[in-house]
Amino acid sequence: MKRSREWLAGAVLGAGGLVFSLLLLEAGVRLLHLVPDRFWEPDPLLGARLVAGASGWWTQEEREFVIPIQITSDRRRDGERPPAKPAGVRRVLVLGDSFTEAMQVELAQAYFRRLEAALNARGDGNRYEVLGAGVSGYGTAGATLWFERDGHRYAPDLVLLGFYPGNDVQNNSPTLEDRLPPVYAADGSLERVEGTTRAPAEGLLPEWKTYRFLRKSILTRQPRIAEALVGLGLMQPEAIRAVPMRDGIPVAYGGYALPLAPEWEDAWSRTEALLERLRRSATAHGAQFALAILSIRDQIYPEYWNEIVQHTPGMEGRTWDLDAPQRRVEAWCGRSGTPCLALAPAFRARAAAGAEPLHFRHDGHWTAAGHALAAEQLTEFVARQLQAPLQPQGGH
């Protein structure tokens, strides 16, 4: 009897110690923000959208940033703004993808926030509002559908599209894009975007951040262990995401290849049609339309591109032009009469002058310095587009 009590006491102490250790580990993971929180959910038209009112922290494996995030009630990573435009205000609506979502920097450092401050500091007698409306993964397809369904309600005087040539063209292709592929009708018109984003799983395990941290670590750092867990049925096969490839090169880099493959030419045709659709939609709602062509990390820091080529055997010996997507967008702007500003030249000049990094090395998005430079370059460009008379209130 005595021995059984000793065993029972030992078991209780052991279980208690294990629970305490797990709780301590969970507290550490949460306090250090080692796991990014979830901010996206499925959307039947757009594939994915930000979760209204969500809050938390955003980071990545290399810990280049740890940023507090608050999503507005109308699903934007920005401050709360009523859709109704105040009288006498010139409003700019900035569309785009993760560069415009800007979760890698504090909200006050995001280029659309800095742009609003710079416009109002010009002292030209006008009041300006700049609303950020970027969502990770959106190409021109997602931005267009969002504006047609939701964005026009903000009655913007200017719709500014932050076009990212690094993957926006791929995002607009029904075959090159695998996460948020657009769906086109038989006549080529865009219908919707199909999303792979799932609603957050319910239960205790998905809420346990230590589990998510360990799972992510295995998937990114121990692929063989991950494969073994899949084989044992302890992990879903779709958890292991292989890099999509075409002809021996990652799909994401095919847009820089010369000559372009037919699949990429098709993606460009769809992109140009979507740009025209968005331009017409903005105009129909009483807004002007303009493009900011964002910089690509490897355009500004070619040493990173050289590393990619050297470590990808299928890419060596081929011809690459990282400026080709930018020139093609500029050509479309010229044909359509759309005001357009490419940011890469200013970024290259600043980087050559020895400025602090403008893009994160691993993540690739802009640093706070990159956002500051983008706002600096865009201020006068945007101000010129807003010289036209204000649209009457409620006239959009």
XYZ file of C-alpha atoms in Angstrom:
396
model
C 0.000 0.000 0.000
C 2.808 2.341 0.936
C 4.662 1.633 -2.316
C 1.525 2.313 -4.400
C 1.115 5.662 -2.673
C 4.706 6.527 -3.440
C 4.149 5.664 -7.110
C 0.986 7.758 -7.166
C 2.720 10.713 -5.522
C 5.583 10.449 -8.002
C 3.180 10.337 -10.917
C 1.302 13.382 -9.664
C 4.532 15.308 -9.118
C 5.815 14.294 -12.533
C 2.595 15.305 -14.260
C 2.525 18.567 -12.350
C 6.116 19.302 -13.309
C 5.373 18.539 -16.956
C 2.314 20.797 -16.964
C 4.267 23.577 -15.255
C 7.106 23.254 -17.797
C 4.671 23.372 -20.703
C 2.916 26.418 -19.259
C 6.268 28.128 -18.708
C 7.305 27.337 -22.285
C 3.985 28.628 -23.615
C 4.394 31.845 -21.638
C 7.876 32.336 -23.077
C 6.713 31.795 -26.656
C 3.914 34.309 -26.147
C 6.003 36.931 -24.326
C 8.751 36.794 -26.969
C 6.214 36.728 -29.829
C 7.997 33.790 -31.459
C 4.908 32.863 -33.471
C 3.051 35.308 -35.731
C -0.630 35.685 -35.061
C -3.334 34.996 -37.659
C -4.845 37.973 -39.470
C -6.501 36.487 -42.583
C -9.636 34.477 -43.253
C -11.411 33.116 -46.348
C -13.454 35.430 -48.565
C -15.839 34.060 -51.228
C -14.936 36.742 -53.798
C -11.358 37.716 -52.949
C -10.029 34.370 -51.749
C -8.770 35.912 -48.519
C -9.295 39.048 -46.469
C -8.079 40.566 -43.221
C -10.034 39.678 -40.089
C -12.017 42.653 -38.811
C -10.717 43.903 -35.484
C -7.934 41.309 -35.239
C -4.909 42.222 -33.140
C -1.613 40.551 -32.343
C 1.999 40.458 -33.468
C 3.737 39.829 -36.770
C 7.216 38.366 -37.107
C 9.118 35.770 -39.121
C 11.665 33.040 -38.511
C 14.715 35.286 -38.849
C 13.246 37.803 -36.369
C 14.024 40.790 -38.575
C 10.964 42.492 -37.082
C 8.458 41.997 -34.282
C 5.523 44.310 -34.939
C 2.230 44.907 -33.090
C -0.710 44.704 -35.490
C -4.253 46.037 -35.249
C -6.745 45.465 -38.066
C -9.573 47.969 -38.452
C -13.256 47.138 -38.228
C -13.417 47.471 -42.036
C -10.554 44.967 -42.567
C -7.606 47.259 -43.310
C -4.177 47.422 -41.689
C -4.516 51.122 -40.936
C -6.265 53.466 -38.529
C -10.040 53.579 -38.314
C -11.618 55.890 -40.902
C -15.315 56.226 -41.727
C -16.160 55.480 -45.354
C -17.860 58.874 -45.651
C -15.249 61.394 -46.746
C -15.174 64.577 -44.598
C -16.025 67.796 -46.407
C -13.029 69.599 -47.875
C -10.728 66.548 -47.681
C -8.763 65.138 -50.589
C -8.668 61.398 -50.082
C -6.186 58.895 -51.513
C -6.934 55.159 -51.434
C -3.797 53.028 -51.726
C -4.316 49.500 -53.061
C -1.717 46.753 -53.169
C -0.335 43.604 -51.631
C 1.839 42.909 -48.586
C 4.100 45.896 -49.350
C 1.100 48.162 -48.823
C -0.245 46.057 -45.962
C 3.166 46.877 -44.401
C 3.094 44.473 -41.459
C 6.909 44.507 -41.285
C 7.004 48.013 -39.777
C 5.116 50.024 -37.186
C 1.935 51.545 -38.633
C 3.275 55.091 -38.278
C 6.266 54.071 -40.427
C 4.196 52.650 -43.306
C 4.548 54.617 -46.517
C 0.846 55.496 -46.752
C 0.922 56.923 -43.203
C 4.093 58.888 -43.967
C 2.584 60.045 -47.255
C -0.459 61.493 -45.503
C 1.760 63.371 -43.039
C 3.963 64.723 -45.833
C 1.005 65.887 -47.923
C -0.524 67.733 -44.983
C 2.856 69.271 -44.126
C 3.082 70.935 -47.550
C 0.883 73.773 -46.299
C -1.021 74.198 -49.551
C -4.309 74.878 -47.758
C -5.733 71.421 -48.409
C -6.439 68.557 -46.014
C -5.441 65.077 -47.076
C -6.344 61.559 -46.009
C -4.410 58.544 -47.247
C -6.044 55.169 -46.583
C -3.978 51.989 -46.795
C -5.841 49.008 -48.238
C -3.169 46.419 -49.029
C -3.660 42.696 -48.402
C -0.980 40.018 -48.547
C -1.171 37.894 -51.673
C -3.358 40.249 -53.692
C -2.398 40.828 -57.285
C -4.166 43.273 -59.566
C -7.060 40.792 -59.625
C -7.611 40.998 -55.880
C -7.129 44.757 -55.775
C -9.621 45.274 -58.595
C -12.301 43.079 -57.066
C -11.831 44.684 -53.653
C -12.182 48.184 -55.074
C -15.291 47.256 -57.052
C -16.950 45.651 -54.025
C -15.658 47.715 -51.099
C -13.077 50.344 -51.988
C -15.276 52.751 -53.913
C -17.309 53.366 -50.735
C -14.472 55.534 -49.417
C -15.082 58.082 -52.197
C -11.393 58.553 -53.047
C -10.209 61.435 -55.195
C -7.227 59.313 -56.214
C -6.806 55.554 -56.379
C -3.098 54.770 -56.118
C -2.105 51.199 -56.933
C 1.149 50.044 -55.362
C 2.172 47.611 -58.105
C 4.817 45.108 -57.030
C 6.533 43.719 -60.151
C 8.091 40.918 -58.123
C 4.906 38.822 -58.064
C 1.822 40.835 -59.036
C 1.911 39.451 -62.583
C 2.202 35.895 -61.289
C -0.703 36.567 -58.898
C -2.923 37.465 -61.865
C -2.316 34.159 -63.650
C -4.741 31.238 -63.167
C -1.893 28.767 -63.712
C 1.231 30.410 -62.258
C -0.440 31.464 -58.991
C -1.060 28.642 -56.528
C -2.197 30.359 -53.314
C -4.832 32.851 -54.527
C -5.444 31.930 -58.172
C -7.887 34.155 -60.070
C -10.800 32.609 -61.942
C -11.630 33.972 -65.393
C -14.744 33.504 -67.511
C -14.643 32.107 -71.036
C -14.421 35.647 -72.445
C -11.368 36.363 -70.270
C -13.123 38.570 -67.731
C -12.215 38.188 -64.068
C -14.883 36.544 -61.925
C -13.325 35.882 -58.513
C -10.214 34.704 -56.708
C -10.000 31.179 -55.303
C -8.384 31.075 -51.874
C -6.568 28.334 -50.018
C -6.852 30.225 -46.720
C -8.839 28.214 -44.200
C -10.805 29.413 -41.236
C -8.790 28.984 -38.021
C -9.179 25.505 -36.578
C -11.060 25.263 -33.323
C -9.820 23.528 -30.221
C -7.003 23.775 -27.709
C -4.111 22.587 -29.901
C -4.309 25.334 -32.577
C -4.390 27.940 -29.792
C -1.270 26.495 -28.184
C 1.494 28.678 -29.587
C 4.239 26.330 -28.443
C 2.752 23.688 -30.729
C 2.652 26.129 -33.637
C 6.233 27.207 -32.959
C 7.530 23.639 -32.891
C 5.500 22.693 -35.961
C 6.842 25.649 -37.936
C 10.398 24.902 -36.832
C 10.117 21.310 -38.033
C 8.625 22.340 -41.382
C 11.268 24.981 -42.108
C 14.385 23.510 -40.490
C 13.833 19.744 -40.377
C 12.129 18.746 -43.652
C 13.105 15.069 -43.258
C 11.400 14.894 -39.871
C 8.358 16.589 -41.388
C 8.255 14.000 -44.174
C 8.503 11.202 -41.599
C 5.610 12.685 -39.621
C 3.536 12.833 -42.806
C 4.368 9.186 -43.456
C 3.188 8.282 -39.957
C -0.041 10.200 -40.457
C 0.860 12.722 -37.754
C 1.015 15.671 -40.157
C -1.087 16.549 -43.199
C 0.774 16.255 -46.551
C -0.303 19.767 -47.578
C 1.663 21.166 -44.620
C 4.858 20.590 -46.624
C 4.817 23.245 -49.324
C 7.372 22.635 -52.048
C 8.596 25.646 -54.015
C 6.584 25.702 -57.291
C 8.906 25.147 -60.259
C 8.743 25.623 -64.027
C 11.531 24.342 -66.297
C 13.919 23.954 -63.396
C 13.475 27.431 -61.920
C 11.167 28.714 -59.167
C 7.951 30.063 -60.672
C 8.418 33.404 -58.913
C 11.531 34.163 -60.981
C 10.126 33.251 -64.385
C 8.957 36.815 -64.933
C 12.569 37.994 -65.178
C 13.616 35.425 -67.787
C 14.400 36.427 -71.367
C 12.605 35.513 -73.463
C 9.367 35.137 -71.498
C 7.601 31.801 -71.619
C 4.107 31.754 -73.214
C 2.539 31.236 -69.774
C 4.106 34.503 -68.623
C 3.016 36.339 -71.752
C -0.525 35.223 -70.959
C -0.103 36.463 -67.387
C 0.995 39.859 -68.697
C -1.981 40.093 -71.052
C -4.304 39.406 -68.142
C -2.464 41.905 -65.944
C -2.725 44.690 -68.512
C -6.443 43.969 -68.958
C -6.921 44.116 -65.183
C -5.039 47.401 -64.927
C -7.364 48.839 -67.548
C -10.417 47.473 -65.722
C -9.260 49.012 -62.446
C -8.513 52.325 -64.165
C -11.982 52.418 -65.694
C -13.613 51.408 -62.415
C -11.794 54.150 -60.499
C -12.758 56.720 -63.134
C -16.382 55.566 -63.118
C -16.482 56.309 -59.389
C -15.117 59.802 -59.865
C -11.502 59.089 -58.885
C -8.260 59.611 -60.693
C -5.982 56.598 -61.098
C -2.215 56.334 -60.780
C 0.467 53.693 -60.273
C 3.469 53.489 -57.999
C 5.800 50.743 -59.246
C 7.440 49.391 -56.112
C 11.045 48.256 -55.903
C 12.178 44.633 -55.767
C 14.865 43.743 -53.235
C 17.045 42.078 -55.867
C 16.837 45.126 -58.138
C 18.343 47.248 -55.409
C 20.792 44.721 -53.975
C 22.034 42.565 -56.884
C 24.247 40.510 -54.568
C 21.087 38.811 -53.278
C 20.026 37.910 -56.807
C 23.483 36.524 -57.541
C 23.159 34.263 -54.490
C 19.816 32.972 -55.766
C 21.218 32.166 -59.211
C 24.304 30.473 -57.763
C 22.203 28.233 -55.502
C 19.650 27.283 -58.176
C 21.357 25.156 -60.859
C 18.523 25.560 -63.367
C 18.959 29.347 -63.380
C 22.625 29.487 -64.327
C 23.451 30.228 -67.943
C 20.114 31.905 -68.633
C 19.422 35.574 -69.349
C 17.692 37.591 -66.626
C 16.411 41.146 -66.576
C 15.045 42.288 -63.231
C 13.950 45.639 -64.678
C 11.857 44.091 -67.464
C 8.585 43.929 -65.446
C 8.960 47.564 -64.415
C 9.499 48.682 -68.022
C 6.465 46.736 -69.178
C 4.241 48.428 -66.585
C 5.675 51.809 -67.587
C 4.862 51.012 -71.217
C 1.243 50.241 -70.285
C 1.052 53.504 -68.350
C 2.289 55.365 -71.419
C -0.273 53.757 -73.714
C -3.177 54.299 -71.314
C -2.197 57.790 -70.218
C -1.937 56.667 -66.594
C 0.399 58.654 -64.295
C 3.112 56.301 -63.114
C 6.143 56.557 -60.823
C 8.824 53.846 -60.640
C 10.551 53.853 -57.254
C 13.517 51.606 -58.088
C 15.770 54.410 -59.471
C 15.521 56.409 -56.244
C 16.052 53.264 -54.163
C 19.140 52.324 -56.167
C 20.596 55.797 -55.791
C 19.978 55.832 -52.031
C 21.461 52.343 -51.606
C 24.521 53.313 -53.666
C 25.041 56.293 -51.358
C 25.446 53.896 -48.443
C 22.050 54.352 -46.832
C 20.759 51.958 -44.202
C 19.055 48.891 -45.720
C 15.860 49.712 -47.605
C 14.696 46.094 -47.928
C 14.902 43.372 -45.297
C 17.530 40.855 -46.313
C 15.461 37.709 -45.678
C 11.887 38.933 -45.774
C 12.399 41.163 -48.832
C 9.840 43.809 -47.877
C 10.738 47.420 -47.163
C 12.357 48.410 -43.905
C 11.235 51.593 -42.144
C 13.878 53.418 -44.204
C 12.399 51.980 -47.397
C 8.908 53.133 -46.463
C 10.265 56.595 -45.656
C 11.967 56.846 -49.054
C 8.824 55.636 -50.857
C 6.723 58.328 -49.142
C 9.361 60.941 -49.926
C 9.262 60.043 -53.615
C 5.474 59.820 -53.783
C 4.580 63.077 -52.061
C 4.928 65.491 -54.988
C 3.768 62.843 -57.460
C 0.512 62.334 -55.548
C 0.071 66.061 -54.957
C 0.205 66.667 -58.721
C -2.558 64.132 -59.312
C -4.767 65.920 -56.792
C -4.630 69.338 -58.431
C -7.990 68.701 -60.088
C -11.078 70.164 -58.329
C -12.521 68.162 -55.464
C -15.329 65.797 -56.346
C -18.630 66.902 -54.784
C -19.557 65.117 -51.549
C -21.499 61.961 -52.356
C -20.768 62.319 -56.055
C -18.808 59.078 -56.453
